[in-house]
Coordinates of C-alpha atoms and ligand atoms in Angstrom, one line a residue:
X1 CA 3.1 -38.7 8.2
X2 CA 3.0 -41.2 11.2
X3 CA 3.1 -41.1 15.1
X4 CA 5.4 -43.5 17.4
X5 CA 5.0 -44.0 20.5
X6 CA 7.2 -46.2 23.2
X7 CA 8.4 -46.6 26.7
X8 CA 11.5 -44.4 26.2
X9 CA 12.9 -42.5 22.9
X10 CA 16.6 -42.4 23.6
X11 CA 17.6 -39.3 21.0
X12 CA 21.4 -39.6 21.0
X13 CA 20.8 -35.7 20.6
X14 CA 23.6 -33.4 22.5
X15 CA 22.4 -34.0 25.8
X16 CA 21.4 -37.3 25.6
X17 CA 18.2 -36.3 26.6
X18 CA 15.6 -39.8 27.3
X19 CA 11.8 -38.9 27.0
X20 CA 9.6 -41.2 29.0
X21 CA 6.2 -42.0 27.4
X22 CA 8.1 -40.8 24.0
X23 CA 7.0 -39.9 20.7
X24 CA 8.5 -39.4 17.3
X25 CA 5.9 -37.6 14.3
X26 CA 8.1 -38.6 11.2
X27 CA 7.8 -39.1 7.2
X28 CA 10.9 -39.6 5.2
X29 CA 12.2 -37.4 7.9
X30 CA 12.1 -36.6 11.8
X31 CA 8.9 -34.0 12.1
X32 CA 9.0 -33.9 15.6
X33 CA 10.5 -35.6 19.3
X34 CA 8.4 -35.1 22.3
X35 CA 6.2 -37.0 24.8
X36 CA 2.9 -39.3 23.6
X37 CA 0.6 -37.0 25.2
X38 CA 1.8 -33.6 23.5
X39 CA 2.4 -35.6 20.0
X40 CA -1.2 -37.4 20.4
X41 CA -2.8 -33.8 21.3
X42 CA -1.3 -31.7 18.4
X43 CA -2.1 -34.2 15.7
X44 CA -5.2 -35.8 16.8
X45 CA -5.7 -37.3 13.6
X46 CA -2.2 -39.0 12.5
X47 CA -1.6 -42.5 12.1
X48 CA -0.4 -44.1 15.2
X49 CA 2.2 -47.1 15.5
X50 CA 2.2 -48.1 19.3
X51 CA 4.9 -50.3 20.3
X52 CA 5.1 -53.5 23.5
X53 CA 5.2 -52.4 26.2
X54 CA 9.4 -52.2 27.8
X55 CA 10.4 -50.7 24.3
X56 CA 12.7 -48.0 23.0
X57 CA 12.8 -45.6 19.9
X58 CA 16.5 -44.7 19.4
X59 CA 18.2 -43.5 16.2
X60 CA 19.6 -46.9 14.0
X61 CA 23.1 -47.8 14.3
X62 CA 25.8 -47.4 12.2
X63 CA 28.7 -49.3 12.0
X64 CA 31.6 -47.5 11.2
X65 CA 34.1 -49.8 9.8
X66 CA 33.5 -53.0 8.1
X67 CA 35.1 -55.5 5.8
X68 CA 32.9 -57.1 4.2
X69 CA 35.1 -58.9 1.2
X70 CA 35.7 -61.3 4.2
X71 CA 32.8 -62.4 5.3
X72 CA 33.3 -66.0 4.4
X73 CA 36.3 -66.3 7.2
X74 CA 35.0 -68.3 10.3
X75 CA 38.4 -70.1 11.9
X76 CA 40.9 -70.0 8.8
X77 CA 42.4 -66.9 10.1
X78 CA 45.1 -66.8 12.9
X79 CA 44.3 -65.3 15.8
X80 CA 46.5 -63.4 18.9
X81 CA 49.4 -61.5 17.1
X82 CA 49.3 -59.3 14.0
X83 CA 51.8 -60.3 12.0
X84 CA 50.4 -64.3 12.2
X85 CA 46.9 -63.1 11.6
X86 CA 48.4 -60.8 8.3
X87 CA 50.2 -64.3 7.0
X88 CA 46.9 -66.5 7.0
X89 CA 45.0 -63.3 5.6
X90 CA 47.7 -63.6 2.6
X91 CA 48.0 -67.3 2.2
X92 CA 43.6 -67.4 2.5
X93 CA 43.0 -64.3 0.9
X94 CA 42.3 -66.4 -2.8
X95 CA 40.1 -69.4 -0.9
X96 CA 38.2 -66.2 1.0
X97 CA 37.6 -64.0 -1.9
X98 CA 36.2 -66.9 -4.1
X99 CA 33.7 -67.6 -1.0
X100 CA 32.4 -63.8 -0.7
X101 CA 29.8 -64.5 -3.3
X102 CA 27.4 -61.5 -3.8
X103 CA 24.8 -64.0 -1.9
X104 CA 27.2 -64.4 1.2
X105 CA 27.5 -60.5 1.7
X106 CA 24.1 -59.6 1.3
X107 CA 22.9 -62.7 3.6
X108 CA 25.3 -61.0 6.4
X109 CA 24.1 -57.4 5.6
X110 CA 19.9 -58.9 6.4
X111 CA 21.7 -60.0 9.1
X112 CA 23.1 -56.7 10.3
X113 CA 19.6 -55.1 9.3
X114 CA 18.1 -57.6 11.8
X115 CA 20.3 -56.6 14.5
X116 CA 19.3 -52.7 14.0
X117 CA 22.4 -51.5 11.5
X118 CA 20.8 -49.2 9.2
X119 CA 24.6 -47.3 7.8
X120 CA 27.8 -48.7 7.7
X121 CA 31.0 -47.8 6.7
X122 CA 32.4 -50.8 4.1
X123 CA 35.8 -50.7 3.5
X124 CA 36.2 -52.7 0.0
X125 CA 39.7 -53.7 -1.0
X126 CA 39.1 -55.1 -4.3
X127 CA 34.9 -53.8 -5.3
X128 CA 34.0 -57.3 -4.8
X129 CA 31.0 -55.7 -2.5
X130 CA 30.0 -53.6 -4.8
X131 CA 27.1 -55.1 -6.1
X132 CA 25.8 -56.1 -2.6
X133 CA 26.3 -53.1 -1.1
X134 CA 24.5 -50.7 -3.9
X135 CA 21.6 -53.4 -3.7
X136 CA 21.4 -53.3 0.2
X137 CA 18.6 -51.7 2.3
X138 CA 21.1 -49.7 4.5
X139 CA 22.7 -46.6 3.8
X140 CA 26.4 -47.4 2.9
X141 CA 29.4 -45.1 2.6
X142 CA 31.8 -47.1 0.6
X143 CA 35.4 -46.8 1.5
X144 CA 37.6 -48.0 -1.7
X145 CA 40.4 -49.2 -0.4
X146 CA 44.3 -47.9 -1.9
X147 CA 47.5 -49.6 -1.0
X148 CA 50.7 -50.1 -2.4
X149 CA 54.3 -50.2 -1.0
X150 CA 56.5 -50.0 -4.5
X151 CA 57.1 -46.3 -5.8
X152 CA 57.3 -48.6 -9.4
X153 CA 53.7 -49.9 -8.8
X154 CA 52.4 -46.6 -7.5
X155 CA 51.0 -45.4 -10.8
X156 CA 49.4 -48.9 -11.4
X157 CA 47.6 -49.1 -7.9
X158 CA 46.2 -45.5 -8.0
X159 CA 44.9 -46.9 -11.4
X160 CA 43.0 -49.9 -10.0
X161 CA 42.2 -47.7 -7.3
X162 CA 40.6 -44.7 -9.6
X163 CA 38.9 -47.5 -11.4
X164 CA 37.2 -48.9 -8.5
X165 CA 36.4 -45.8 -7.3
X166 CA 34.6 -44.5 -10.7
X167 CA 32.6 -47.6 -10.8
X168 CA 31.4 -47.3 -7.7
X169 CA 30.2 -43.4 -7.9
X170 CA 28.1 -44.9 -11.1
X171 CA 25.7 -45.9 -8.3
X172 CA 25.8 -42.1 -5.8
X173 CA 22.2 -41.9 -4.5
X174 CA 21.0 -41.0 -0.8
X175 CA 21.7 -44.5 0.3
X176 CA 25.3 -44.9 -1.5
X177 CA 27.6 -42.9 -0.7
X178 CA 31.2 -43.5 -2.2
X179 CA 34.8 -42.5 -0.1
X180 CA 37.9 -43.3 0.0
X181 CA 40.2 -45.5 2.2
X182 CA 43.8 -45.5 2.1
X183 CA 44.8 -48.6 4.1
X184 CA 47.6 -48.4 6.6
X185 CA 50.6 -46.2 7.3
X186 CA 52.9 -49.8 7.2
X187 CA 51.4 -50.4 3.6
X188 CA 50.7 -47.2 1.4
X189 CA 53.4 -45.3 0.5
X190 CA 53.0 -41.6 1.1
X191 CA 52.5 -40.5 -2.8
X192 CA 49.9 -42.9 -3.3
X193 CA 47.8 -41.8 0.1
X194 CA 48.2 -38.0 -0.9
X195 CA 46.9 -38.6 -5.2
X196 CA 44.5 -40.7 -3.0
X197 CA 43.5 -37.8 -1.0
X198 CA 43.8 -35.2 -3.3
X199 CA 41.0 -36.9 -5.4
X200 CA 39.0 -37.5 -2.0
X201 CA 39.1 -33.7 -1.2
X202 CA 37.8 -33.0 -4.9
X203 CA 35.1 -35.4 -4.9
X204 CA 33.8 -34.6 -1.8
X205 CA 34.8 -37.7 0.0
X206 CA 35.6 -38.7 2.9
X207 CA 38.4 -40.7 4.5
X208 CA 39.0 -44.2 6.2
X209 CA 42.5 -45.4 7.6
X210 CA 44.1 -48.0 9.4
X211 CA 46.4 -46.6 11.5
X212 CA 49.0 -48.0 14.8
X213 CA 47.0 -50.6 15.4
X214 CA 49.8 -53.2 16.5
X215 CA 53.3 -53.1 18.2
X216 CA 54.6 -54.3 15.3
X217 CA 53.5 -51.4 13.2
X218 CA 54.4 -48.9 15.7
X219 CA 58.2 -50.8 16.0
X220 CA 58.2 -50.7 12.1
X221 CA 57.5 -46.9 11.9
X222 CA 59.1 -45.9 14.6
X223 CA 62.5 -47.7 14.2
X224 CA 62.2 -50.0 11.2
X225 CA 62.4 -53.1 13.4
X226 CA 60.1 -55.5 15.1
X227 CA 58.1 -58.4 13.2
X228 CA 57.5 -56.0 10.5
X229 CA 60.9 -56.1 9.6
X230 CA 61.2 -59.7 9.2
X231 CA 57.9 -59.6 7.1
X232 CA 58.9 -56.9 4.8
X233 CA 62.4 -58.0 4.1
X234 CA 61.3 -61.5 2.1
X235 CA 59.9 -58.9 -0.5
X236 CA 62.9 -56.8 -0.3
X237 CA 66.1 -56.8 2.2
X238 CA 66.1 -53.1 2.0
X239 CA 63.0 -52.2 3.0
X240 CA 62.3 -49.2 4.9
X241 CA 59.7 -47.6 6.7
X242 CA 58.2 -44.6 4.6
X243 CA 56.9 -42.1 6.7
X244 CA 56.9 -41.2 10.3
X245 CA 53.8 -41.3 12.2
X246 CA 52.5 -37.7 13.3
X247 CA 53.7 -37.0 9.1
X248 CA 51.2 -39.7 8.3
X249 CA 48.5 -38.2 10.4
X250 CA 48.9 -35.1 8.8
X251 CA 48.7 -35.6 5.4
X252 CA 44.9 -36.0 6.3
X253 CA 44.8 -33.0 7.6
X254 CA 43.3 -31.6 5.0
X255 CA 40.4 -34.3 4.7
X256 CA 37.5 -35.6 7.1
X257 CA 38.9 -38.5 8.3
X258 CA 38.2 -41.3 10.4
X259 CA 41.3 -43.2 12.1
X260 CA 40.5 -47.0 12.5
X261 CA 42.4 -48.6 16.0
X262 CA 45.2 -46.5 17.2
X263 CA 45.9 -48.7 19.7
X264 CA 49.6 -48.2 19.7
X265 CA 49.1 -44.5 18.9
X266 CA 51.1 -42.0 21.2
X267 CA 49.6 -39.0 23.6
X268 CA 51.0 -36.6 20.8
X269 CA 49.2 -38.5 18.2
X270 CA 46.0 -38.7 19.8
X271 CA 46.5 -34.6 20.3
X272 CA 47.0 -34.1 16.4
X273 CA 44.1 -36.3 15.8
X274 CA 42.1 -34.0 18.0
X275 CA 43.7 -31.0 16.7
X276 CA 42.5 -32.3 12.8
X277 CA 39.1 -32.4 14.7
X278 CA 39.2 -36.2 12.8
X279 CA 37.7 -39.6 14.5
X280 CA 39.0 -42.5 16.1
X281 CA 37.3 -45.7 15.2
X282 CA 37.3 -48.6 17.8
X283 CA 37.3 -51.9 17.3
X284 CA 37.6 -53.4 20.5
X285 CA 37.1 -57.0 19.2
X286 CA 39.0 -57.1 16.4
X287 CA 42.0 -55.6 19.0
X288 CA 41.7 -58.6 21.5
X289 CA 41.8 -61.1 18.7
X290 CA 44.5 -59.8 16.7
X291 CA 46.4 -59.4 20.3
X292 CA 47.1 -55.8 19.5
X293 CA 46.5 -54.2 22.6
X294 CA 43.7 -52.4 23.9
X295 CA 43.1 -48.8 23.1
X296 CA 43.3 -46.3 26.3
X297 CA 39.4 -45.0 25.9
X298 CA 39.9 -42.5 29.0
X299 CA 43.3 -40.6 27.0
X300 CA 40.8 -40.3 23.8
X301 CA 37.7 -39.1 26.2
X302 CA 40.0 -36.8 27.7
X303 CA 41.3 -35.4 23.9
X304 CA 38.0 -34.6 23.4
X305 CA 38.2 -36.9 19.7
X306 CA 34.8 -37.9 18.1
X307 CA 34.6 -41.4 18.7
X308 CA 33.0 -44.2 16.8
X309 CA 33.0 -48.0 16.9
X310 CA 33.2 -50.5 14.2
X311 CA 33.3 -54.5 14.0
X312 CA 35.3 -54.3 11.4
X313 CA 35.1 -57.6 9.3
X314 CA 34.9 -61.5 10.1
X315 CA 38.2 -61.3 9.4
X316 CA 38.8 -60.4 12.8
X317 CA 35.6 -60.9 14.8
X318 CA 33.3 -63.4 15.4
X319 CA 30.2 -61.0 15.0
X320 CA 28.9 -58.0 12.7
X321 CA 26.2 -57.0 14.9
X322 CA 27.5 -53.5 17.0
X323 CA 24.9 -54.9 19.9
X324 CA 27.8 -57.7 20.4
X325 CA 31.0 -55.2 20.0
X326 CA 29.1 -53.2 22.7
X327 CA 29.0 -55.5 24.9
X328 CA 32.5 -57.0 24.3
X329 CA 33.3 -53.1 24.6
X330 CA 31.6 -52.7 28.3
X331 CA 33.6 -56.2 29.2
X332 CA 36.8 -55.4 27.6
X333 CA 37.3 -51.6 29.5
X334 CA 36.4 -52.5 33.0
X335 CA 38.1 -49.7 34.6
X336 CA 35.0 -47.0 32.6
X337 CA 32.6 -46.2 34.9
X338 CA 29.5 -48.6 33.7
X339 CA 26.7 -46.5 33.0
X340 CA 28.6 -43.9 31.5
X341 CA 30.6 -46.1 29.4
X342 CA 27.3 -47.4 28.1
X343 CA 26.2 -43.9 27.2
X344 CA 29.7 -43.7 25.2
X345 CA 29.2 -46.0 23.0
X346 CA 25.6 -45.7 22.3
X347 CA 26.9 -42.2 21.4
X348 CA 29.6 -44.1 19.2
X349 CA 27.6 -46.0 17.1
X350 CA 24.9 -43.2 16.6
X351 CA 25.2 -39.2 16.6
X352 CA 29.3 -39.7 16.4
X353 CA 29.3 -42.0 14.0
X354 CA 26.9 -39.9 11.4
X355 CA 29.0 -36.8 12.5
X356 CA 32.4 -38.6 11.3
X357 CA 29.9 -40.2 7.8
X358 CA 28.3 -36.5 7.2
X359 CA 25.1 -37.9 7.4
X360 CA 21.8 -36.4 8.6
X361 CA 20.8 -39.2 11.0
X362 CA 22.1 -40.9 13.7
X363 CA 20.1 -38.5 16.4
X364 CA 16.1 -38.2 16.8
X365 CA 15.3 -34.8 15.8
X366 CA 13.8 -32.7 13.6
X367 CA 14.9 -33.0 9.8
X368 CA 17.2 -35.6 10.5
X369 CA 16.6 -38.5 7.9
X370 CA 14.0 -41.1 9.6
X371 CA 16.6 -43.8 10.3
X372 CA 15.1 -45.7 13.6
X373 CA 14.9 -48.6 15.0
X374 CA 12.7 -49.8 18.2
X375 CA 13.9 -52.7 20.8
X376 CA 12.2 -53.9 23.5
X377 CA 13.8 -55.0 26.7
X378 CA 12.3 -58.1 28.6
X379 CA 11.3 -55.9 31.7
X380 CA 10.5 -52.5 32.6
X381 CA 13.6 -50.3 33.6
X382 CA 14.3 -47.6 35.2
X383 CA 15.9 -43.7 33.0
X384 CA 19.2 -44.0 34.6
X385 CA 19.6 -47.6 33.1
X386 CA 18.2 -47.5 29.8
X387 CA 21.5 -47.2 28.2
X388 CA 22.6 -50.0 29.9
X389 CA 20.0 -52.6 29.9
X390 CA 19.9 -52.2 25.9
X391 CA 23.7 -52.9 25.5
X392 CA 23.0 -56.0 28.2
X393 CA 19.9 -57.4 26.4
X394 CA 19.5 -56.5 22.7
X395 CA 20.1 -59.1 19.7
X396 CA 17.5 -58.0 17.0
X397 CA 15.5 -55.3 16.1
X398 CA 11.5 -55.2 16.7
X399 CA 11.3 -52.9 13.8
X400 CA 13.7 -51.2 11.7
X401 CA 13.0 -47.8 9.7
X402 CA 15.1 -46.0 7.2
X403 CA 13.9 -42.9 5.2
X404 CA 10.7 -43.9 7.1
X405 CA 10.0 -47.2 5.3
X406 CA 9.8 -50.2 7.5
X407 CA 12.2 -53.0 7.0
X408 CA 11.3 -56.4 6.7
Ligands
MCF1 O1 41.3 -53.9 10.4 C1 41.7 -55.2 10.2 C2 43.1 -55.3 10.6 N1 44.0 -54.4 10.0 C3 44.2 -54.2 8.6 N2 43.4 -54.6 7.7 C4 42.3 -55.4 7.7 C5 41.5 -55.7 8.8 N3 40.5 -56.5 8.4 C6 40.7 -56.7 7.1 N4 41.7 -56.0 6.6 C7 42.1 -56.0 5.2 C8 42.6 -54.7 4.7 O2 41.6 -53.8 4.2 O3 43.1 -56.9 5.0 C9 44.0 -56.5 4.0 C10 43.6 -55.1 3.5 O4 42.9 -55.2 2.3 C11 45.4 -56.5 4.7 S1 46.7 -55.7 4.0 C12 47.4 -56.9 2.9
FE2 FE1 39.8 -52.8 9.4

């Protein structure tokens, strides 16, 4: 059992309550939250960590959405519409995967560790992360990825899919956690997502999707035109959208889900994501450079929908660490009130994002798994601001806890 003190401890808990002169009395769990002084005077005879002066205790961060497969990407990829971006993802995607050695992945996950990510969501399309991600120091819920477009293929893909799968529950431990993603609305066909579901609901897992993330998908499913069109019909003249969009949403209905982007989704889509009590996942980074759009934070505020934010992969972004996406995000949505839009996404990558995982940490309180990380800003600052000044200042950690064993 240890004692932590700091400046502030910044819970994440339901009232984002901020204890000044903070402690947190923890072993491979939270024990207890509360000031230095009570802490100090109830267990006189603990071990105590102090921390430099200016510093915070707040729950680590977990980044929702991730590719890591394509780590390897620094300016192959096209950037500012969708459909240009998807071509150079198909004509790299050999080049890319043969670069995403085990040793690339797990040099960017130290990385992510260093920047205070403890859990993250990894979306794996083809289990090439497997190994690095069962190895890694984090807690990882990893998404196996199922697409496929072909009713002829459909049986092959949920094969490859259920194989990948398999392999990776092989490795189920506190700090593994395997799920299932079924990639896109524009790319799964409807049979394949619900056998990939059904399995999900039986094994307890739960769900990752891409969904409206571009104009062209939302032209495609809406009407079967746009750039989509163009794209689709060199693999087949005839093809056709598969299922309409509120049908897609709902055949999650049935499964904890987290919806990556909906930049392009509708007022009555974001209600029926609200109504499946599912998440949105943000990716405000990936949106800009993908020229998607941006997504309208104050209709999904107003919905009520659990928010979390992701970096999603290199593919798309310049940067895994969720300090950077926050502060593209506080850029990027200038008409949010600052400080409030600050406590959002704090919010976003903590107590939201375990909520949408099912995990027991992402807040500072009792029994909650003793995931935490402390940073410490170059001055002192004031309550009100603390929210702020760490999305403004923070690169790395100054030390990183999970299950209550510091991190080198
Ligand atoms: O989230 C971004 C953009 N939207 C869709 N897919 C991906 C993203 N980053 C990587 N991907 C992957 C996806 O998982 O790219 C492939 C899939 O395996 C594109 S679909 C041929
Ligand atoms: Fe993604």
């Amino acid at each position: 059992m240890t004692l932590i003190t700091a400046d502030f401890v910044l819970t994440c808990n339901e009232s984002f309550e901020i204890i000044e002169e903070g402690a947190v009395l923890f072993d491979t769990h939270i024990l207890e939250v509360g000031t230095s002084v009570e802490l100090k005077a109830k267990h006189p005879t603990v071990t105590v960590i102090e921390t430099p002066q200016n510093s915070v205790i707040l729950p680590g961060l977990i980044n929702s959405h991730v590719h890591l497969e394509f780590s390897a990407n620094q300016s192959m990829l096209r950037y500012g519409d969708f459909i240009a971006w998807l071509r150079s993802v198909i004509k790299h995607r050999e080049e890319l995967s043969a670069l995403a050695t085990t040793e690339l992945i797990t040099c960017k996950l130290q990385e992510m560790l260093k920047s205070g990510t403890t859990t993250l969501g990894a979306i794996s399309s083809f289990g090439a992360d497997l190994e690095a991600c069962v190895e890694a120091p984090q807690r990882v819920v990893y998404f196996n990825e199922v697409l496929g477009s072909v009713p002829s293929a459909v049986d092959a893909m949920y094969g490859d899919f259920r194989g990948r799968l398999e392999a990776s529950q092989e490795f189920t431990c506190k700090r593994f956690i395997p799920a299932v993603s079924v990639h896109s609305p524009y790319s799964t066909h409807p049979i394949l997502a619900k056998k990939a579901l059904q399995i999900a609901r039986e094994e307890g897992c739960v769900v990752s999707t891409h969904f409206m993330e571009s104009p062209a998908e939302r032209a495609w499913i809406d009407t079967g035109s746009g750039d989509f069109q163009s794209f689709f019909s060199a693999f087949n003249p005839h093809a056709k959208p598969m299922c309409e969009a509120v049908e897609y949403l709902e055949l999650f209905s049935q499964n904890p889900t987290l919806f990556t982007h909906a930049v392009q989704a509708t007022k009555h889509e974001l209600d029926t994501i609200a109504e499946q009590q599912a998440t949105l996942t943000h990716c405000p980074v990936s949106n800009r450079l993908l020229g998607v759009g941006k997504l309208d934070l104050e209709a999904v505020q107003k919905e009520n929908i659990n928010l979390t934010l992701g970096t999603d992969g290199l593919s798309s972004n310049i940067s895994l660490s969720l300090w950077d996406e926050m502060r593209s995000a506080l850029m990027l949505h200038p008409k949010l009130e600052l400080s409030s839009l600050a406590q959002t996404l704090l919010q976003s990558v903590t107590c939201n994002a375990a909520k949408a995982l099912q995990l027991p940490c992402g807040v500072l309180e009792k029994e909650r798994y003793s995931d935490f990380i402390v940073v410490t800003l170059p001055q002192a600052c004031e309550k009100e601001d603390v929210a702020l000044q760490l999305i403004l200042h923070t690169h790395q950690t100054h030390l990183t806890f999970i299950d209550g064993e510091t991190q080198p």
